[in-house]
């Protein structure tokens, strides 16, 4: 009987020496934080709403509600993107190509600021972002919410974007995008 206890004790000790490192290494690995990727590198196209919130004080430049089509093309591994936005009303549209600097602020979420130029197809006709060609400054946020889908929102400032007025136009834009890259 004593020989049996000695064998069980020896087997238990050897088993503990073999199994202990497995448990200890698993515990150490689970204590390591899992890195969370901030930002998104998605290139996408989307559509949504555009709401003008300013007026130039003249005829044909009241705040206008309409729609937008937007797109982003991520420029390699740089923090820059080439973007485009079309704000449209029932009368005409403003086409705004711009370049942005993007900063990852959370998992799959970017904040961005950009500068470009707005081309109004029919000067004098209202769009959500003014009624004449102008320099545009854009600030916004975008976030991947599901596989291949994003939501985006931005504020566009058209500097001196009204005919016969020195007023600037502000529009708030948002929508849903589809990731193509």
PDB file of C-alpha atoms in Angstrom:
ATOM      1  CA  UNK A   1       0.000   0.000   0.000  1.00  0.00           C
ATOM      2  CA  UNK A   2       2.830   2.337   0.813  1.00  0.00           C
ATOM      3  CA  UNK A   3       4.289   1.703  -2.629  1.00  0.00           C
ATOM      4  CA  UNK A   4       0.915   2.678  -4.208  1.00  0.00           C
ATOM      5  CA  UNK A   5       0.832   6.046  -2.338  1.00  0.00           C
ATOM      6  CA  UNK A   6       4.439   6.696  -3.326  1.00  0.00           C
ATOM      7  CA  UNK A   7       3.580   6.073  -7.003  1.00  0.00           C
ATOM      8  CA  UNK A   8       0.504   8.342  -6.888  1.00  0.00           C
ATOM      9  CA  UNK A   9       2.534  11.095  -5.213  1.00  0.00           C
ATOM     10  CA  UNK A  10       5.303  10.817  -7.826  1.00  0.00           C
ATOM     11  CA  UNK A  11       2.840  10.882 -10.735  1.00  0.00           C
ATOM     12  CA  UNK A  12       1.013  13.869  -9.204  1.00  0.00           C
ATOM     13  CA  UNK A  13       4.235  15.824  -8.729  1.00  0.00           C
ATOM     14  CA  UNK A  14       5.415  15.134 -12.286  1.00  0.00           C
ATOM     15  CA  UNK A  15       1.990  16.020 -13.695  1.00  0.00           C
ATOM     16  CA  UNK A  16       2.026  19.314 -11.797  1.00  0.00           C
ATOM     17  CA  UNK A  17       5.437  20.187 -13.221  1.00  0.00           C
ATOM     18  CA  UNK A  18       4.257  19.491 -16.767  1.00  0.00           C
ATOM     19  CA  UNK A  19       0.836  21.167 -16.522  1.00  0.00           C
ATOM     20  CA  UNK A  20       1.755  24.244 -14.411  1.00  0.00           C
ATOM     21  CA  UNK A  21       3.583  26.103 -17.211  1.00  0.00           C
ATOM     22  CA  UNK A  22       0.572  25.677 -19.499  1.00  0.00           C
ATOM     23  CA  UNK A  23      -1.757  27.343 -16.974  1.00  0.00           C
ATOM     24  CA  UNK A  24       0.759  30.049 -16.078  1.00  0.00           C
ATOM     25  CA  UNK A  25       1.454  30.975 -19.702  1.00  0.00           C
ATOM     26  CA  UNK A  26      -2.263  31.072 -20.489  1.00  0.00           C
ATOM     27  CA  UNK A  27      -2.846  33.395 -17.552  1.00  0.00           C
ATOM     28  CA  UNK A  28      -0.062  35.729 -18.699  1.00  0.00           C
ATOM     29  CA  UNK A  29      -1.358  35.816 -22.266  1.00  0.00           C
ATOM     30  CA  UNK A  30      -4.889  36.630 -21.188  1.00  0.00           C
ATOM     31  CA  UNK A  31      -3.592  39.525 -19.099  1.00  0.00           C
ATOM     32  CA  UNK A  32      -2.144  41.219 -22.197  1.00  0.00           C
ATOM     33  CA  UNK A  33      -4.383  43.990 -23.549  1.00  0.00           C
ATOM     34  CA  UNK A  34      -5.757  43.421 -27.028  1.00  0.00           C
ATOM     35  CA  UNK A  35      -4.834  46.446 -29.150  1.00  0.00           C
ATOM     36  CA  UNK A  36      -7.821  48.276 -30.627  1.00  0.00           C
ATOM     37  CA  UNK A  37      -7.295  49.827 -34.034  1.00  0.00           C
ATOM     38  CA  UNK A  38      -8.365  53.447 -33.965  1.00  0.00           C
ATOM     39  CA  UNK A  39      -9.849  54.961 -37.081  1.00  0.00           C
ATOM     40  CA  UNK A  40     -10.929  53.508 -40.393  1.00  0.00           C
ATOM     41  CA  UNK A  41      -9.111  53.213 -43.702  1.00  0.00           C
ATOM     42  CA  UNK A  42     -12.346  52.752 -45.666  1.00  0.00           C
ATOM     43  CA  UNK A  43     -12.824  54.298 -49.073  1.00  0.00           C
ATOM     44  CA  UNK A  44     -16.565  54.743 -49.645  1.00  0.00           C
ATOM     45  CA  UNK A  45     -19.441  56.460 -51.422  1.00  0.00           C
ATOM     46  CA  UNK A  46     -22.617  57.505 -49.670  1.00  0.00           C
ATOM     47  CA  UNK A  47     -25.780  59.549 -49.793  1.00  0.00           C
ATOM     48  CA  UNK A  48     -27.909  61.441 -47.319  1.00  0.00           C
ATOM     49  CA  UNK A  49     -29.261  64.845 -46.350  1.00  0.00           C
ATOM     50  CA  UNK A  50     -27.855  68.385 -46.564  1.00  0.00           C
ATOM     51  CA  UNK A  51     -29.342  71.235 -44.540  1.00  0.00           C
ATOM     52  CA  UNK A  52     -28.309  74.841 -45.045  1.00  0.00           C
ATOM     53  CA  UNK A  53     -28.430  76.769 -41.781  1.00  0.00           C
ATOM     54  CA  UNK A  54     -27.501  80.269 -42.991  1.00  0.00           C
ATOM     55  CA  UNK A  55     -28.843  82.900 -45.344  1.00  0.00           C
ATOM     56  CA  UNK A  56     -26.923  85.553 -47.269  1.00  0.00           C
ATOM     57  CA  UNK A  57     -29.675  88.137 -46.768  1.00  0.00           C
ATOM     58  CA  UNK A  58     -30.506  88.536 -50.475  1.00  0.00           C
ATOM     59  CA  UNK A  59     -33.001  86.920 -52.858  1.00  0.00           C
ATOM     60  CA  UNK A  60     -32.320  83.261 -53.745  1.00  0.00           C
ATOM     61  CA  UNK A  61     -29.991  82.626 -50.819  1.00  0.00           C
ATOM     62  CA  UNK A  62     -32.282  81.432 -48.055  1.00  0.00           C
ATOM     63  CA  UNK A  63     -31.296  78.420 -45.975  1.00  0.00           C
ATOM     64  CA  UNK A  64     -32.107  75.404 -48.142  1.00  0.00           C
ATOM     65  CA  UNK A  65     -32.756  71.735 -47.393  1.00  0.00           C
ATOM     66  CA  UNK A  66     -31.618  69.090 -49.870  1.00  0.00           C
ATOM     67  CA  UNK A  67     -29.475  66.040 -50.220  1.00  0.00           C
ATOM     68  CA  UNK A  68     -25.839  65.076 -50.569  1.00  0.00           C
ATOM     69  CA  UNK A  69     -23.666  62.502 -52.230  1.00  0.00           C
ATOM     70  CA  UNK A  70     -20.237  62.063 -50.645  1.00  0.00           C
ATOM     71  CA  UNK A  71     -17.153  59.982 -51.187  1.00  0.00           C
ATOM     72  CA  UNK A  72     -13.755  59.303 -49.668  1.00  0.00           C
ATOM     73  CA  UNK A  73     -10.633  57.821 -51.223  1.00  0.00           C
ATOM     74  CA  UNK A  74      -8.000  56.966 -48.602  1.00  0.00           C
ATOM     75  CA  UNK A  75      -4.539  58.010 -49.852  1.00  0.00           C
ATOM     76  CA  UNK A  76      -2.343  55.012 -49.022  1.00  0.00           C
ATOM     77  CA  UNK A  77      -0.999  54.770 -45.492  1.00  0.00           C
ATOM     78  CA  UNK A  78      -0.943  58.558 -45.052  1.00  0.00           C
ATOM     79  CA  UNK A  79      -3.404  60.371 -42.769  1.00  0.00           C
ATOM     80  CA  UNK A  80      -4.874  62.140 -45.833  1.00  0.00           C
ATOM     81  CA  UNK A  81      -7.878  61.465 -48.042  1.00  0.00           C
ATOM     82  CA  UNK A  82      -9.237  62.829 -51.309  1.00  0.00           C
ATOM     83  CA  UNK A  83     -12.919  63.550 -50.850  1.00  0.00           C
ATOM     84  CA  UNK A  84     -15.843  64.878 -52.786  1.00  0.00           C
ATOM     85  CA  UNK A  85     -19.283  66.093 -51.826  1.00  0.00           C
ATOM     86  CA  UNK A  86     -22.271  67.205 -53.847  1.00  0.00           C
ATOM     87  CA  UNK A  87     -24.911  69.204 -51.982  1.00  0.00           C
ATOM     88  CA  UNK A  88     -28.055  69.580 -54.040  1.00  0.00           C
ATOM     89  CA  UNK A  89     -31.403  71.327 -53.833  1.00  0.00           C
ATOM     90  CA  UNK A  90     -34.402  71.155 -56.142  1.00  0.00           C
ATOM     91  CA  UNK A  91     -32.804  73.893 -58.293  1.00  0.00           C
ATOM     92  CA  UNK A  92     -29.068  73.142 -58.572  1.00  0.00           C
ATOM     93  CA  UNK A  93     -26.079  71.589 -56.868  1.00  0.00           C
ATOM     94  CA  UNK A  94     -22.723  72.544 -55.359  1.00  0.00           C
ATOM     95  CA  UNK A  95     -19.840  70.200 -56.170  1.00  0.00           C
ATOM     96  CA  UNK A  96     -17.014  70.309 -53.605  1.00  0.00           C
ATOM     97  CA  UNK A  97     -13.786  68.364 -54.114  1.00  0.00           C
ATOM     98  CA  UNK A  98     -11.431  68.603 -51.125  1.00  0.00           C
ATOM     99  CA  UNK A  99      -8.485  67.047 -49.332  1.00  0.00           C
ATOM    100  CA  UNK A 100      -8.732  66.101 -45.668  1.00  0.00           C
ATOM    101  CA  UNK A 101      -6.485  65.164 -42.774  1.00  0.00           C
ATOM    102  CA  UNK A 102      -7.953  62.216 -40.873  1.00  0.00           C
ATOM    103  CA  UNK A 103      -7.429  61.251 -37.224  1.00  0.00           C
ATOM    104  CA  UNK A 104      -8.588  57.979 -35.686  1.00  0.00           C
ATOM    105  CA  UNK A 105     -10.551  58.823 -32.544  1.00  0.00           C
ATOM    106  CA  UNK A 106     -12.097  55.438 -31.701  1.00  0.00           C
ATOM    107  CA  UNK A 107     -12.463  51.929 -33.043  1.00  0.00           C
ATOM    108  CA  UNK A 108     -13.397  52.278 -36.764  1.00  0.00           C
ATOM    109  CA  UNK A 109     -14.063  56.012 -36.312  1.00  0.00           C
ATOM    110  CA  UNK A 110     -12.286  59.048 -37.800  1.00  0.00           C
ATOM    111  CA  UNK A 111     -12.568  62.769 -37.300  1.00  0.00           C
ATOM    112  CA  UNK A 112     -11.418  64.857 -40.247  1.00  0.00           C
ATOM    113  CA  UNK A 113     -10.883  68.409 -41.388  1.00  0.00           C
ATOM    114  CA  UNK A 114     -10.405  69.441 -44.991  1.00  0.00           C
ATOM    115  CA  UNK A 115     -10.247  72.291 -47.453  1.00  0.00           C
ATOM    116  CA  UNK A 116     -11.377  72.538 -51.062  1.00  0.00           C
ATOM    117  CA  UNK A 117     -13.430  74.585 -53.475  1.00  0.00           C
ATOM    118  CA  UNK A 118     -17.180  74.556 -54.074  1.00  0.00           C
ATOM    119  CA  UNK A 119     -18.473  74.887 -57.641  1.00  0.00           C
ATOM    120  CA  UNK A 120     -22.166  75.870 -57.871  1.00  0.00           C
ATOM    121  CA  UNK A 121     -23.627  74.652 -61.181  1.00  0.00           C
ATOM    122  CA  UNK A 122     -25.999  77.611 -61.566  1.00  0.00           C
ATOM    123  CA  UNK A 123     -24.684  80.676 -59.730  1.00  0.00           C
ATOM    124  CA  UNK A 124     -27.492  82.516 -58.000  1.00  0.00           C
ATOM    125  CA  UNK A 125     -29.614  79.393 -57.491  1.00  0.00           C
ATOM    126  CA  UNK A 126     -29.807  78.120 -53.882  1.00  0.00           C
ATOM    127  CA  UNK A 127     -28.031  75.026 -52.574  1.00  0.00           C
ATOM    128  CA  UNK A 128     -27.622  73.996 -48.924  1.00  0.00           C
ATOM    129  CA  UNK A 129     -24.065  75.391 -49.063  1.00  0.00           C
ATOM    130  CA  UNK A 130     -24.646  78.780 -50.719  1.00  0.00           C
ATOM    131  CA  UNK A 131     -25.377  80.052 -54.215  1.00  0.00           C
ATOM    132  CA  UNK A 132     -21.941  80.794 -55.711  1.00  0.00           C
ATOM    133  CA  UNK A 133     -18.483  79.278 -56.106  1.00  0.00           C
ATOM    134  CA  UNK A 134     -16.391  79.561 -52.941  1.00  0.00           C
ATOM    135  CA  UNK A 135     -13.572  78.145 -50.843  1.00  0.00           C
ATOM    136  CA  UNK A 136     -14.954  75.409 -48.593  1.00  0.00           C
ATOM    137  CA  UNK A 137     -13.732  74.200 -45.203  1.00  0.00           C
ATOM    138  CA  UNK A 138     -15.163  70.883 -44.019  1.00  0.00           C
ATOM    139  CA  UNK A 139     -15.014  69.199 -40.593  1.00  0.00           C
ATOM    140  CA  UNK A 140     -16.671  65.902 -39.806  1.00  0.00           C
ATOM    141  CA  UNK A 141     -16.705  62.375 -38.473  1.00  0.00           C
ATOM    142  CA  UNK A 142     -17.205  58.936 -40.036  1.00  0.00           C
ATOM    143  CA  UNK A 143     -17.637  55.523 -38.474  1.00  0.00           C
ATOM    144  CA  UNK A 144     -17.942  51.955 -39.736  1.00  0.00           C
ATOM    145  CA  UNK A 145     -21.087  50.549 -38.133  1.00  0.00           C
ATOM    146  CA  UNK A 146     -21.380  47.201 -39.925  1.00  0.00           C
ATOM    147  CA  UNK A 147     -19.430  45.213 -42.472  1.00  0.00           C
ATOM    148  CA  UNK A 148     -18.931  47.532 -45.494  1.00  0.00           C
ATOM    149  CA  UNK A 149     -21.289  50.239 -44.130  1.00  0.00           C
ATOM    150  CA  UNK A 150     -20.429  53.605 -42.579  1.00  0.00           C
ATOM    151  CA  UNK A 151     -22.286  56.603 -41.254  1.00  0.00           C
ATOM    152  CA  UNK A 152     -20.833  60.040 -41.824  1.00  0.00           C
ATOM    153  CA  UNK A 153     -21.588  63.616 -40.908  1.00  0.00           C
ATOM    154  CA  UNK A 154     -19.912  66.935 -41.523  1.00  0.00           C
ATOM    155  CA  UNK A 155     -20.301  70.665 -41.409  1.00  0.00           C
ATOM    156  CA  UNK A 156     -19.288  72.602 -44.498  1.00  0.00           C
ATOM    157  CA  UNK A 157     -18.393  76.283 -44.378  1.00  0.00           C
ATOM    158  CA  UNK A 158     -18.499  78.033 -47.745  1.00  0.00           C
ATOM    159  CA  UNK A 159     -16.499  81.250 -47.311  1.00  0.00           C
ATOM    160  CA  UNK A 160     -18.231  84.205 -49.022  1.00  0.00           C
ATOM    161  CA  UNK A 161     -20.587  81.722 -50.701  1.00  0.00           C
ATOM    162  CA  UNK A 162     -23.517  84.047 -51.504  1.00  0.00           C
ATOM    163  CA  UNK A 163     -23.896  86.394 -54.482  1.00  0.00           C
ATOM    164  CA  UNK A 164     -24.100  90.107 -53.586  1.00  0.00           C
ATOM    165  CA  UNK A 165     -23.206  89.328 -49.986  1.00  0.00           C
ATOM    166  CA  UNK A 166     -20.072  88.742 -47.959  1.00  0.00           C
ATOM    167  CA  UNK A 167     -21.881  86.151 -45.835  1.00  0.00           C
ATOM    168  CA  UNK A 168     -20.557  82.633 -45.473  1.00  0.00           C
ATOM    169  CA  UNK A 169     -22.755  79.567 -45.913  1.00  0.00           C
ATOM    170  CA  UNK A 170     -22.932  76.724 -43.395  1.00  0.00           C
ATOM    171  CA  UNK A 171     -24.482  73.363 -44.163  1.00  0.00           C
ATOM    172  CA  UNK A 172     -24.842  70.256 -42.045  1.00  0.00           C
ATOM    173  CA  UNK A 173     -24.589  67.001 -43.983  1.00  0.00           C
ATOM    174  CA  UNK A 174     -24.980  63.354 -43.077  1.00  0.00           C
ATOM    175  CA  UNK A 175     -25.646  59.991 -44.578  1.00  0.00           C
ATOM    176  CA  UNK A 176     -24.839  56.317 -45.005  1.00  0.00           C
ATOM    177  CA  UNK A 177     -21.880  55.114 -47.050  1.00  0.00           C
ATOM    178  CA  UNK A 178     -20.880  51.842 -48.685  1.00  0.00           C
ATOM    179  CA  UNK A 179     -17.243  50.758 -48.429  1.00  0.00           C
ATOM    180  CA  UNK A 180     -15.698  49.806 -51.760  1.00  0.00           C
ATOM    181  CA  UNK A 181     -12.083  49.496 -50.597  1.00  0.00           C
TER     182      UNK A 181
END
